[in-house]
Amino acid sequence: MTTPFVAVLMGSDSDLPIMQTTLDTLKSFEIPFEAKVTSAHRTPAATHAYVTDAEARGCKVFICAAGLAAHLAGAVAGITTRPVIGVPIDNGPLQGHDALLSTVMMPGGVPVATVAIGKAGAKNAGYLAAQILGVGSDALAEQVKLERAKSAEAVQAKDAALQAKLAQ
């Protein structure tokens, strides 16, 4: 029996500072992952080989990050029927807007779940992968629920501090 894992693919090593948030989120939920630099345009055969191999070894979710033309998530979605999450990277002259459109505009029947541009999207990609895997794991689903509750408590604490400051 293989251990399910998430594959985090980046179009360039320059994507790592943003995608570290994804890796940190997956680690926080103790989700096994592999991270790899591969390109839909410069190494298409290697990308295809990795996706096929990863799926055979138990990959359940692919997270793909790319900037500019951002074809990586779409190329991966064309190879696998596993969920693919696309993270548009905020670089280049359009600051990720081109990457957003390249990632989100997929033909019917070949979906890519696209998250926000940049670091917030990278974090949400990790959370979305946890939620997807949580469908098959009540323990993981409970972890995600507890993390969401902690986040809500943090917002309430910040509001309480603001209210106290304003009352002075």
Short mmCIF file of N, CA and C in Angstrom, two decimals:
data_model
loop_
_atom_site.label_atom_id
_atom_site.label_comp_id
_atom_site.label_asym_id
_atom_site.label_seq_id
_atom_site.Cartn_x
_atom_site.Cartn_y
_atom_site.Cartn_z
N MET A 1 0.85 -1.19 0.00
CA MET A 1 0.00 0.00 0.00
C MET A 1 0.89 1.25 0.00
N THR A 2 0.60 2.18 -0.89
CA THR A 2 1.39 3.39 -0.98
C THR A 2 0.82 4.47 -0.06
N THR A 3 1.69 5.33 0.42
CA THR A 3 1.27 6.45 1.25
C THR A 3 0.83 7.59 0.35
N PRO A 4 -0.39 8.09 0.52
CA PRO A 4 -0.83 9.22 -0.30
C PRO A 4 0.05 10.45 -0.06
N PHE A 5 0.32 11.19 -1.11
CA PHE A 5 1.11 12.40 -0.97
C PHE A 5 0.64 13.46 -1.95
N VAL A 6 1.13 14.67 -1.74
CA VAL A 6 0.84 15.80 -2.61
C VAL A 6 2.12 16.13 -3.38
N ALA A 7 2.00 16.37 -4.67
CA ALA A 7 3.14 16.81 -5.48
C ALA A 7 3.02 18.31 -5.68
N VAL A 8 4.07 19.03 -5.32
CA VAL A 8 4.13 20.48 -5.50
C VAL A 8 5.13 20.76 -6.61
N LEU A 9 4.62 21.20 -7.73
CA LEU A 9 5.45 21.44 -8.91
C LEU A 9 5.59 22.94 -9.14
N MET A 10 6.81 23.38 -9.42
CA MET A 10 7.09 24.78 -9.67
C MET A 10 7.73 24.92 -11.04
N GLY A 11 7.33 25.92 -11.78
CA GLY A 11 7.89 26.15 -13.10
C GLY A 11 9.32 26.65 -13.06
N SER A 12 9.73 27.19 -11.90
CA SER A 12 11.08 27.72 -11.75
C SER A 12 11.47 27.68 -10.28
N ASP A 13 12.77 27.59 -10.02
CA ASP A 13 13.21 27.63 -8.63
C ASP A 13 12.95 28.99 -8.00
N SER A 14 12.75 30.02 -8.82
CA SER A 14 12.43 31.35 -8.28
C SER A 14 11.03 31.39 -7.67
N ASP A 15 10.23 30.36 -7.89
CA ASP A 15 8.89 30.28 -7.29
C ASP A 15 8.93 29.81 -5.84
N LEU A 16 10.04 29.24 -5.41
CA LEU A 16 10.12 28.66 -4.07
C LEU A 16 9.82 29.64 -2.93
N PRO A 17 10.31 30.88 -2.95
CA PRO A 17 9.98 31.77 -1.83
C PRO A 17 8.47 31.94 -1.60
N ILE A 18 7.70 31.92 -2.67
CA ILE A 18 6.24 32.00 -2.53
C ILE A 18 5.68 30.63 -2.15
N MET A 19 6.16 29.59 -2.79
CA MET A 19 5.61 28.26 -2.56
C MET A 19 6.05 27.63 -1.24
N GLN A 20 7.02 28.24 -0.57
CA GLN A 20 7.39 27.74 0.76
C GLN A 20 6.19 27.76 1.69
N THR A 21 5.29 28.71 1.47
CA THR A 21 4.06 28.79 2.27
C THR A 21 3.21 27.53 2.08
N THR A 22 3.15 27.03 0.86
CA THR A 22 2.43 25.78 0.59
C THR A 22 3.08 24.63 1.34
N LEU A 23 4.40 24.54 1.22
CA LEU A 23 5.13 23.45 1.87
C LEU A 23 4.95 23.51 3.39
N ASP A 24 5.00 24.72 3.95
CA ASP A 24 4.82 24.89 5.40
C ASP A 24 3.42 24.47 5.83
N THR A 25 2.43 24.80 5.02
CA THR A 25 1.04 24.43 5.34
C THR A 25 0.88 22.91 5.30
N LEU A 26 1.42 22.28 4.28
CA LEU A 26 1.35 20.81 4.20
C LEU A 26 2.05 20.18 5.40
N LYS A 27 3.22 20.71 5.77
CA LYS A 27 3.94 20.19 6.94
C LYS A 27 3.10 20.35 8.21
N SER A 28 2.41 21.46 8.34
CA SER A 28 1.62 21.70 9.55
C SER A 28 0.50 20.68 9.72
N PHE A 29 0.03 20.13 8.61
CA PHE A 29 -0.99 19.08 8.66
C PHE A 29 -0.38 17.68 8.56
N GLU A 30 0.95 17.61 8.55
CA GLU A 30 1.69 16.35 8.45
C GLU A 30 1.31 15.57 7.19
N ILE A 31 1.13 16.31 6.11
CA ILE A 31 0.81 15.71 4.81
C ILE A 31 2.12 15.48 4.06
N PRO A 32 2.42 14.25 3.69
CA PRO A 32 3.63 13.99 2.91
C PRO A 32 3.55 14.69 1.55
N PHE A 33 4.69 15.20 1.10
CA PHE A 33 4.72 15.88 -0.19
C PHE A 33 6.08 15.70 -0.85
N GLU A 34 6.06 15.92 -2.15
CA GLU A 34 7.28 16.02 -2.94
C GLU A 34 7.24 17.38 -3.61
N ALA A 35 8.39 18.03 -3.72
CA ALA A 35 8.48 19.31 -4.43
C ALA A 35 9.48 19.16 -5.57
N LYS A 36 9.13 19.76 -6.71
CA LYS A 36 9.95 19.56 -7.91
C LYS A 36 9.85 20.78 -8.82
N VAL A 37 10.96 21.13 -9.46
CA VAL A 37 10.95 22.14 -10.50
C VAL A 37 10.84 21.42 -11.83
N THR A 38 9.82 21.78 -12.59
CA THR A 38 9.62 21.20 -13.92
C THR A 38 8.85 22.22 -14.75
N SER A 39 9.00 22.17 -16.04
CA SER A 39 8.40 23.19 -16.90
C SER A 39 7.53 22.55 -17.98
N ALA A 40 6.34 23.11 -18.13
CA ALA A 40 5.45 22.65 -19.19
C ALA A 40 6.03 22.96 -20.56
N HIS A 41 6.82 24.02 -20.65
CA HIS A 41 7.36 24.44 -21.94
C HIS A 41 8.78 23.95 -22.20
N ARG A 42 9.63 23.97 -21.17
CA ARG A 42 11.04 23.64 -21.37
C ARG A 42 11.36 22.17 -21.13
N THR A 43 10.54 21.50 -20.30
CA THR A 43 10.77 20.06 -20.05
C THR A 43 9.44 19.30 -20.10
N PRO A 44 8.72 19.38 -21.21
CA PRO A 44 7.40 18.74 -21.25
C PRO A 44 7.44 17.22 -21.08
N ALA A 45 8.42 16.56 -21.64
CA ALA A 45 8.49 15.10 -21.51
C ALA A 45 8.78 14.71 -20.06
N ALA A 46 9.68 15.45 -19.41
CA ALA A 46 10.00 15.17 -18.01
C ALA A 46 8.79 15.44 -17.11
N THR A 47 8.05 16.50 -17.41
CA THR A 47 6.84 16.81 -16.64
C THR A 47 5.84 15.68 -16.77
N HIS A 48 5.61 15.23 -18.00
CA HIS A 48 4.67 14.13 -18.25
C HIS A 48 5.12 12.88 -17.51
N ALA A 49 6.39 12.56 -17.59
CA ALA A 49 6.92 11.35 -16.94
C ALA A 49 6.75 11.44 -15.42
N TYR A 50 7.04 12.61 -14.85
CA TYR A 50 6.91 12.76 -13.39
C TYR A 50 5.46 12.60 -12.95
N VAL A 51 4.54 13.26 -13.63
CA VAL A 51 3.13 13.20 -13.25
C VAL A 51 2.61 11.77 -13.32
N THR A 52 2.93 11.08 -14.39
CA THR A 52 2.50 9.69 -14.55
C THR A 52 3.08 8.80 -13.45
N ASP A 53 4.36 8.98 -13.16
CA ASP A 53 5.03 8.20 -12.12
C ASP A 53 4.47 8.55 -10.73
N ALA A 54 4.30 9.83 -10.46
CA ALA A 54 3.80 10.25 -9.14
C ALA A 54 2.40 9.69 -8.90
N GLU A 55 1.56 9.74 -9.90
CA GLU A 55 0.21 9.19 -9.76
C GLU A 55 0.28 7.69 -9.45
N ALA A 56 1.15 6.98 -10.14
CA ALA A 56 1.30 5.54 -9.91
C ALA A 56 1.83 5.24 -8.51
N ARG A 57 2.60 6.17 -7.95
CA ARG A 57 3.16 5.98 -6.61
C ARG A 57 2.26 6.49 -5.49
N GLY A 58 1.09 7.03 -5.82
CA GLY A 58 0.14 7.41 -4.77
C GLY A 58 -0.14 8.88 -4.62
N CYS A 59 0.32 9.72 -5.54
CA CYS A 59 0.00 11.14 -5.46
C CYS A 59 -1.51 11.32 -5.61
N LYS A 60 -2.10 12.07 -4.68
CA LYS A 60 -3.55 12.29 -4.70
C LYS A 60 -3.94 13.68 -5.16
N VAL A 61 -3.02 14.65 -5.01
CA VAL A 61 -3.28 16.04 -5.40
C VAL A 61 -1.99 16.62 -5.98
N PHE A 62 -2.12 17.37 -7.07
CA PHE A 62 -1.00 18.10 -7.64
C PHE A 62 -1.23 19.59 -7.41
N ILE A 63 -0.22 20.27 -6.90
CA ILE A 63 -0.24 21.73 -6.77
C ILE A 63 0.82 22.25 -7.73
N CYS A 64 0.41 23.12 -8.64
CA CYS A 64 1.32 23.62 -9.68
C CYS A 64 1.40 25.13 -9.63
N ALA A 65 2.62 25.64 -9.53
CA ALA A 65 2.85 27.08 -9.48
C ALA A 65 3.66 27.51 -10.67
N ALA A 66 3.23 28.61 -11.29
CA ALA A 66 3.97 29.16 -12.41
C ALA A 66 3.57 30.61 -12.62
N GLY A 67 4.48 31.38 -13.16
CA GLY A 67 4.20 32.77 -13.50
C GLY A 67 4.16 32.93 -15.00
N LEU A 68 3.93 34.17 -15.42
CA LEU A 68 3.89 34.53 -16.84
C LEU A 68 2.90 33.66 -17.61
N ALA A 69 3.35 32.85 -18.57
CA ALA A 69 2.43 32.04 -19.37
C ALA A 69 1.73 30.97 -18.55
N ALA A 70 2.33 30.54 -17.44
CA ALA A 70 1.70 29.70 -16.43
C ALA A 70 0.94 28.51 -16.97
N HIS A 71 1.54 27.74 -17.82
CA HIS A 71 0.85 26.60 -18.43
C HIS A 71 1.01 25.31 -17.63
N LEU A 72 1.81 25.33 -16.57
CA LEU A 72 2.13 24.09 -15.85
C LEU A 72 0.89 23.39 -15.31
N ALA A 73 0.02 24.10 -14.61
CA ALA A 73 -1.17 23.46 -14.03
C ALA A 73 -2.05 22.86 -15.13
N GLY A 74 -2.23 23.58 -16.20
CA GLY A 74 -3.04 23.07 -17.31
C GLY A 74 -2.44 21.85 -17.96
N ALA A 75 -1.12 21.87 -18.14
CA ALA A 75 -0.44 20.72 -18.72
C ALA A 75 -0.58 19.50 -17.82
N VAL A 76 -0.44 19.70 -16.52
CA VAL A 76 -0.59 18.58 -15.57
C VAL A 76 -2.03 18.08 -15.58
N ALA A 77 -2.99 18.98 -15.60
CA ALA A 77 -4.40 18.57 -15.63
C ALA A 77 -4.73 17.77 -16.88
N GLY A 78 -4.01 18.02 -17.96
CA GLY A 78 -4.20 17.26 -19.18
C GLY A 78 -3.64 15.85 -19.11
N ILE A 79 -2.78 15.60 -18.12
CA ILE A 79 -2.14 14.29 -17.98
C ILE A 79 -2.87 13.41 -16.96
N THR A 80 -3.39 14.01 -15.90
CA THR A 80 -3.97 13.25 -14.78
C THR A 80 -5.42 13.62 -14.55
N THR A 81 -6.13 12.71 -13.90
CA THR A 81 -7.49 13.03 -13.45
C THR A 81 -7.52 13.31 -11.95
N ARG A 82 -6.35 13.32 -11.31
CA ARG A 82 -6.26 13.72 -9.91
C ARG A 82 -6.53 15.23 -9.83
N PRO A 83 -6.98 15.71 -8.68
CA PRO A 83 -7.19 17.16 -8.54
C PRO A 83 -5.89 17.94 -8.77
N VAL A 84 -5.99 19.03 -9.51
CA VAL A 84 -4.87 19.91 -9.77
C VAL A 84 -5.24 21.30 -9.25
N ILE A 85 -4.36 21.85 -8.43
CA ILE A 85 -4.54 23.19 -7.89
C ILE A 85 -3.48 24.08 -8.52
N GLY A 86 -3.91 25.17 -9.12
CA GLY A 86 -2.98 26.09 -9.76
C GLY A 86 -2.73 27.32 -8.91
N VAL A 87 -1.46 27.68 -8.76
CA VAL A 87 -1.06 28.89 -8.02
C VAL A 87 -0.39 29.84 -9.00
N PRO A 88 -1.07 30.93 -9.37
CA PRO A 88 -0.43 31.93 -10.23
C PRO A 88 0.63 32.71 -9.43
N ILE A 89 1.83 32.80 -9.96
CA ILE A 89 2.92 33.49 -9.28
C ILE A 89 2.95 34.96 -9.72
N ASP A 90 3.10 35.84 -8.76
CA ASP A 90 3.06 37.28 -9.03
C ASP A 90 4.44 37.81 -9.42
N ASN A 91 4.77 37.61 -10.70
CA ASN A 91 6.02 38.16 -11.22
C ASN A 91 5.77 38.69 -12.62
N GLY A 92 6.79 39.24 -13.23
CA GLY A 92 6.67 39.75 -14.58
C GLY A 92 5.97 41.09 -14.63
N PRO A 93 5.84 41.64 -15.83
CA PRO A 93 5.29 42.99 -15.98
C PRO A 93 3.81 43.11 -15.56
N LEU A 94 3.08 42.00 -15.59
CA LEU A 94 1.66 42.05 -15.22
C LEU A 94 1.39 41.58 -13.79
N GLN A 95 2.46 41.33 -13.03
CA GLN A 95 2.37 40.97 -11.61
C GLN A 95 1.42 39.82 -11.32
N GLY A 96 1.40 38.82 -12.20
CA GLY A 96 0.63 37.61 -11.97
C GLY A 96 -0.74 37.57 -12.61
N HIS A 97 -1.21 38.70 -13.15
CA HIS A 97 -2.53 38.68 -13.78
C HIS A 97 -2.54 37.80 -15.02
N ASP A 98 -1.44 37.79 -15.76
CA ASP A 98 -1.33 36.90 -16.92
C ASP A 98 -1.33 35.44 -16.47
N ALA A 99 -0.60 35.16 -15.37
CA ALA A 99 -0.55 33.80 -14.84
C ALA A 99 -1.92 33.35 -14.35
N LEU A 100 -2.66 34.27 -13.73
CA LEU A 100 -4.01 33.94 -13.26
C LEU A 100 -4.89 33.52 -14.43
N LEU A 101 -4.90 34.30 -15.48
CA LEU A 101 -5.75 33.96 -16.62
C LEU A 101 -5.29 32.67 -17.30
N SER A 102 -3.98 32.47 -17.41
CA SER A 102 -3.47 31.24 -18.03
C SER A 102 -3.84 30.01 -17.21
N THR A 103 -3.93 30.18 -15.89
CA THR A 103 -4.21 29.04 -15.01
C THR A 103 -5.71 28.76 -14.92
N VAL A 104 -6.51 29.79 -14.87
CA VAL A 104 -7.94 29.61 -14.62
C VAL A 104 -8.74 29.28 -15.90
N MET A 105 -8.27 29.70 -17.06
CA MET A 105 -9.03 29.53 -18.29
C MET A 105 -8.75 28.18 -18.95
N MET A 106 -9.33 27.14 -18.38
CA MET A 106 -9.15 25.79 -18.90
C MET A 106 -10.40 25.36 -19.66
N PRO A 107 -10.23 24.48 -20.65
CA PRO A 107 -11.40 23.99 -21.38
C PRO A 107 -12.27 23.10 -20.50
N GLY A 108 -13.55 23.07 -20.79
CA GLY A 108 -14.47 22.22 -20.05
C GLY A 108 -14.00 20.78 -20.01
N GLY A 109 -14.06 20.18 -18.83
CA GLY A 109 -13.67 18.79 -18.67
C GLY A 109 -12.23 18.58 -18.23
N VAL A 110 -11.44 19.67 -18.19
CA VAL A 110 -10.04 19.59 -17.75
C VAL A 110 -9.83 20.69 -16.70
N PRO A 111 -10.40 20.50 -15.50
CA PRO A 111 -10.39 21.58 -14.51
C PRO A 111 -9.05 21.76 -13.80
N VAL A 112 -8.79 23.00 -13.45
CA VAL A 112 -7.71 23.37 -12.54
C VAL A 112 -8.36 24.26 -11.47
N ALA A 113 -8.27 23.85 -10.23
CA ALA A 113 -8.77 24.66 -9.12
C ALA A 113 -7.75 25.76 -8.90
N THR A 114 -8.09 26.97 -9.26
CA THR A 114 -7.13 28.07 -9.22
C THR A 114 -7.35 28.91 -7.97
N VAL A 115 -6.26 29.18 -7.26
CA VAL A 115 -6.31 29.99 -6.05
C VAL A 115 -5.78 31.39 -6.37
N ALA A 116 -5.70 32.24 -5.38
CA ALA A 116 -5.28 33.63 -5.56
C ALA A 116 -3.84 33.73 -6.05
N ILE A 117 -3.51 34.88 -6.59
CA ILE A 117 -2.16 35.17 -7.05
C ILE A 117 -1.24 35.30 -5.83
N GLY A 118 -0.06 34.69 -5.91
CA GLY A 118 0.99 34.93 -4.92
C GLY A 118 0.87 34.13 -3.63
N LYS A 119 1.40 34.73 -2.57
CA LYS A 119 1.58 34.04 -1.29
C LYS A 119 0.26 33.57 -0.66
N ALA A 120 -0.78 34.41 -0.73
CA ALA A 120 -2.07 33.99 -0.17
C ALA A 120 -2.60 32.77 -0.93
N GLY A 121 -2.43 32.77 -2.23
CA GLY A 121 -2.85 31.62 -3.03
C GLY A 121 -2.03 30.38 -2.70
N ALA A 122 -0.74 30.57 -2.47
CA ALA A 122 0.12 29.44 -2.11
C ALA A 122 -0.33 28.82 -0.80
N LYS A 123 -0.68 29.66 0.16
CA LYS A 123 -1.18 29.15 1.45
C LYS A 123 -2.51 28.41 1.25
N ASN A 124 -3.40 29.02 0.48
CA ASN A 124 -4.70 28.39 0.24
C ASN A 124 -4.56 27.09 -0.54
N ALA A 125 -3.56 26.97 -1.39
CA ALA A 125 -3.34 25.71 -2.11
C ALA A 125 -3.05 24.58 -1.12
N GLY A 126 -2.25 24.86 -0.11
CA GLY A 126 -1.98 23.87 0.93
C GLY A 126 -3.23 23.49 1.69
N TYR A 127 -4.02 24.49 2.05
CA TYR A 127 -5.27 24.22 2.76
C TYR A 127 -6.26 23.46 1.89
N LEU A 128 -6.36 23.83 0.62
CA LEU A 128 -7.28 23.13 -0.27
C LEU A 128 -6.86 21.67 -0.46
N ALA A 129 -5.57 21.43 -0.58
CA ALA A 129 -5.09 20.04 -0.67
C ALA A 129 -5.46 19.27 0.59
N ALA A 130 -5.32 19.91 1.76
CA ALA A 130 -5.70 19.26 3.02
C ALA A 130 -7.20 18.95 3.03
N GLN A 131 -8.01 19.88 2.56
CA GLN A 131 -9.45 19.63 2.52
C GLN A 131 -9.80 18.50 1.55
N ILE A 132 -9.13 18.46 0.41
CA ILE A 132 -9.39 17.39 -0.56
C ILE A 132 -9.03 16.04 0.06
N LEU A 133 -7.86 15.96 0.67
CA LEU A 133 -7.44 14.70 1.31
C LEU A 133 -8.31 14.39 2.52
N GLY A 134 -8.85 15.42 3.15
CA GLY A 134 -9.72 15.24 4.31
C GLY A 134 -11.03 14.54 3.98
N VAL A 135 -11.41 14.53 2.72
CA VAL A 135 -12.62 13.80 2.31
C VAL A 135 -12.47 12.32 2.65
N GLY A 136 -11.24 11.81 2.56
CA GLY A 136 -11.00 10.40 2.85
C GLY A 136 -10.39 10.15 4.21
N SER A 137 -10.23 11.22 5.02
CA SER A 137 -9.61 11.07 6.33
C SER A 137 -10.31 11.97 7.33
N ASP A 138 -11.12 11.37 8.19
CA ASP A 138 -11.82 12.16 9.21
C ASP A 138 -10.85 12.88 10.13
N ALA A 139 -9.71 12.26 10.42
CA ALA A 139 -8.72 12.89 11.30
C ALA A 139 -8.15 14.16 10.66
N LEU A 140 -7.83 14.10 9.38
CA LEU A 140 -7.31 15.28 8.69
C LEU A 140 -8.38 16.35 8.57
N ALA A 141 -9.61 15.94 8.26
CA ALA A 141 -10.71 16.91 8.18
C ALA A 141 -10.88 17.62 9.51
N GLU A 142 -10.74 16.90 10.62
CA GLU A 142 -10.86 17.52 11.95
C GLU A 142 -9.71 18.49 12.20
N GLN A 143 -8.50 18.15 11.75
CA GLN A 143 -7.36 19.06 11.87
C GLN A 143 -7.62 20.37 11.14
N VAL A 144 -8.16 20.27 9.94
CA VAL A 144 -8.46 21.47 9.15
C VAL A 144 -9.51 22.31 9.87
N LYS A 145 -10.51 21.64 10.42
CA LYS A 145 -11.57 22.34 11.16
C LYS A 145 -11.01 23.06 12.38
N LEU A 146 -10.12 22.40 13.11
CA LEU A 146 -9.49 23.02 14.29
C LEU A 146 -8.63 24.21 13.89
N GLU A 147 -7.91 24.09 12.81
CA GLU A 147 -7.07 25.20 12.33
C GLU A 147 -7.94 26.40 11.94
N ARG A 148 -9.06 26.13 11.31
CA ARG A 148 -9.99 27.21 10.94
C ARG A 148 -10.53 27.89 12.20
N ALA A 149 -10.84 27.12 13.24
CA ALA A 149 -11.33 27.68 14.50
C ALA A 149 -10.25 28.55 15.16
N LYS A 150 -8.98 28.08 15.12
CA LYS A 150 -7.88 28.88 15.69
C LYS A 150 -7.73 30.21 14.94
N SER A 151 -7.91 30.17 13.65
CA SER A 151 -7.82 31.38 12.84
C SER A 151 -8.93 32.36 13.22
N ALA A 152 -10.12 31.85 13.43
CA ALA A 152 -11.25 32.69 13.84
C ALA A 152 -10.98 33.30 15.21
N GLU A 153 -10.44 32.51 16.13
CA GLU A 153 -10.12 33.02 17.47
C GLU A 153 -9.08 34.13 17.40
N ALA A 154 -8.11 33.99 16.51
CA ALA A 154 -7.07 35.01 16.36
C ALA A 154 -7.67 36.33 15.87
N VAL A 155 -8.61 36.26 14.95
CA VAL A 155 -9.28 37.47 14.46
C VAL A 155 -10.08 38.11 15.59
N GLN A 156 -10.78 37.30 16.37
CA GLN A 156 -11.57 37.84 17.48
C GLN A 156 -10.67 38.49 18.52
N ALA A 157 -9.51 37.91 18.78
CA ALA A 157 -8.57 38.49 19.74
C ALA A 157 -8.03 39.82 19.22
N LYS A 158 -7.75 39.90 17.93
CA LYS A 158 -7.29 41.16 17.35
C LYS A 158 -8.37 42.24 17.44
N ASP A 159 -9.62 41.84 17.22
CA ASP A 159 -10.71 42.80 17.35
C ASP A 159 -10.85 43.28 18.80
N ALA A 160 -10.75 42.36 19.75
CA ALA A 160 -10.85 42.73 21.16
C ALA A 160 -9.75 43.71 21.54
N ALA A 161 -8.53 43.47 21.03
CA ALA A 161 -7.42 44.40 21.30
C ALA A 161 -7.67 45.76 20.68
N LEU A 162 -8.20 45.77 19.47
CA LEU A 162 -8.54 47.05 18.82
C LEU A 162 -9.60 47.80 19.62
N GLN A 163 -10.64 47.10 20.04
CA GLN A 163 -11.71 47.74 20.80
C GLN A 163 -11.19 48.31 22.12
N ALA A 164 -10.32 47.57 22.78
CA ALA A 164 -9.73 48.05 24.04
C ALA A 164 -8.90 49.31 23.80
N LYS A 165 -8.15 49.31 22.71
CA LYS A 165 -7.31 50.47 22.38
C LYS A 165 -8.16 51.69 22.06
N LEU A 166 -9.24 51.48 21.34
CA LEU A 166 -10.13 52.59 20.97
C LEU A 166 -10.89 53.14 22.17
N ALA A 167 -11.12 52.31 23.17
CA ALA A 167 -11.88 52.73 24.36
C ALA A 167 -11.04 53.60 25.30
N GLN A 168 -9.74 53.64 25.11
CA GLN A 168 -8.86 54.42 26.00
C GLN A 168 -9.02 55.89 25.79
#
